[in-house]
Amino acid sequence: MTGYLLVRYRALSGRVDRRAVAAAPRTLRIAPLSSFTSGVFLAVPCRGALAWLAVTGRIAPAALSPLAVEGAAVFHTSLYAGDMQAYAGTTRT
């Protein structure tokens, strides 16, 4: 039974690997473009709105401090998640 399961596992793993390799060029085209686009749409409107609120006096600059702390936390979490994904991609089972 172990031999059969090993053969099936290798066959399925090979199929998954072939599909992943076939999808890699498309993924490599889409990922940087989508990351850049999301960064632009996050940075420009959000930072612009915060700057407008602070400059026009609608919000005190001290009130922006928690936003900076939370933004840093989100940034560090995304770095951790990216590193974890890269590490998981390099490990073998």
Short mmCIF file of C-alpha atoms in Angstrom, two decimals:
data_model
loop_
_atom_site.label_atom_id
_atom_site.label_comp_id
_atom_site.label_asym_id
_atom_site.label_seq_id
_atom_site.Cartn_x
_atom_site.Cartn_y
_atom_site.Cartn_z
CA MET A 1 0.00 0.00 0.00
CA THR A 2 2.87 2.36 0.78
CA GLY A 3 4.32 1.92 -2.69
CA TYR A 4 1.00 2.74 -4.33
CA LEU A 5 0.56 5.86 -2.21
CA LEU A 6 4.09 6.99 -2.99
CA VAL A 7 3.52 6.57 -6.73
CA ARG A 8 0.23 8.49 -6.55
CA TYR A 9 1.84 11.24 -4.46
CA ARG A 10 4.68 11.65 -6.94
CA ALA A 11 2.28 11.72 -9.88
CA LEU A 12 0.09 14.38 -8.27
CA SER A 13 3.10 16.41 -7.13
CA GLY A 14 4.52 16.33 -10.64
CA ARG A 15 1.23 17.53 -12.08
CA VAL A 16 1.04 20.39 -9.58
CA ASP A 17 4.67 21.34 -10.26
CA ARG A 18 4.10 21.40 -14.01
CA ARG A 19 1.06 23.65 -13.63
CA ALA A 20 2.94 25.99 -11.29
CA VAL A 21 5.85 26.28 -13.72
CA ALA A 22 3.46 26.88 -16.61
CA ALA A 23 1.70 29.66 -14.67
CA ALA A 24 4.93 31.35 -13.52
CA PRO A 25 5.43 33.71 -16.50
CA ARG A 26 1.90 35.06 -16.20
CA THR A 27 2.25 35.44 -12.45
CA LEU A 28 5.55 37.27 -12.86
CA ARG A 29 3.88 39.74 -15.22
CA ILE A 30 0.81 40.31 -13.08
CA ALA A 31 2.31 40.48 -9.56
CA PRO A 32 4.58 43.54 -10.00
CA LEU A 33 1.94 45.47 -11.91
CA SER A 34 -0.74 44.76 -9.32
CA SER A 35 1.61 45.59 -6.44
CA PHE A 36 2.54 48.91 -8.03
CA THR A 37 -1.08 49.77 -8.77
CA SER A 38 -2.27 48.94 -5.27
CA GLY A 39 0.60 50.96 -3.80
CA VAL A 40 -0.31 54.00 -5.88
CA PHE A 41 -4.00 53.76 -5.06
CA LEU A 42 -3.22 53.30 -1.37
CA ALA A 43 -0.58 56.00 -1.04
CA VAL A 44 -2.01 58.83 -3.11
CA PRO A 45 -5.63 59.05 -1.85
CA CYS A 46 -4.94 58.05 1.75
CA ARG A 47 -1.87 60.20 2.28
CA GLY A 48 -3.47 63.04 0.34
CA ALA A 49 -6.60 62.93 2.47
CA LEU A 50 -4.57 62.86 5.68
CA ALA A 51 -2.42 65.76 4.51
CA TRP A 52 -5.53 67.73 3.55
CA LEU A 53 -7.11 67.07 6.97
CA ALA A 54 -3.95 68.17 8.78
CA VAL A 55 -3.30 71.26 6.63
CA THR A 56 -6.87 72.55 6.78
CA GLY A 57 -6.99 72.08 10.56
CA ARG A 58 -9.78 69.52 10.52
CA ILE A 59 -7.64 67.10 12.50
CA ALA A 60 -4.82 67.82 14.91
CA PRO A 61 -1.38 66.59 13.81
CA ALA A 62 -1.10 64.72 17.12
CA ALA A 63 -4.12 62.64 16.11
CA LEU A 64 -2.14 61.32 13.15
CA SER A 65 0.31 59.55 15.49
CA PRO A 66 -1.82 56.39 15.95
CA LEU A 67 -2.22 56.18 12.19
CA ALA A 68 1.55 56.14 11.78
CA VAL A 69 1.91 53.43 14.43
CA GLU A 70 -0.80 51.27 12.87
CA GLY A 71 0.61 51.84 9.39
CA ALA A 72 4.01 50.66 10.59
CA ALA A 73 2.42 47.56 12.14
CA VAL A 74 0.67 46.70 8.87
CA PHE A 75 3.92 47.25 6.97
CA HIS A 76 5.88 44.96 9.30
CA THR A 77 3.16 42.31 9.12
CA SER A 78 3.27 42.38 5.32
CA LEU A 79 7.07 41.99 5.41
CA TYR A 80 6.71 39.01 7.72
CA ALA A 81 4.04 37.45 5.51
CA GLY A 82 6.20 37.97 2.41
CA ASP A 83 9.25 36.43 4.07
CA MET A 84 7.18 33.51 5.31
CA GLN A 85 5.81 32.89 1.81
CA ALA A 86 9.31 33.05 0.31
CA TYR A 87 10.61 30.64 2.94
CA ALA A 88 7.73 28.24 2.39
CA GLY A 89 8.49 28.26 -1.33
CA THR A 90 12.09 27.20 -0.74
CA THR A 91 11.43 24.32 1.65
CA ARG A 92 10.98 20.77 0.51
CA THR A 93 8.70 18.22 2.07
#
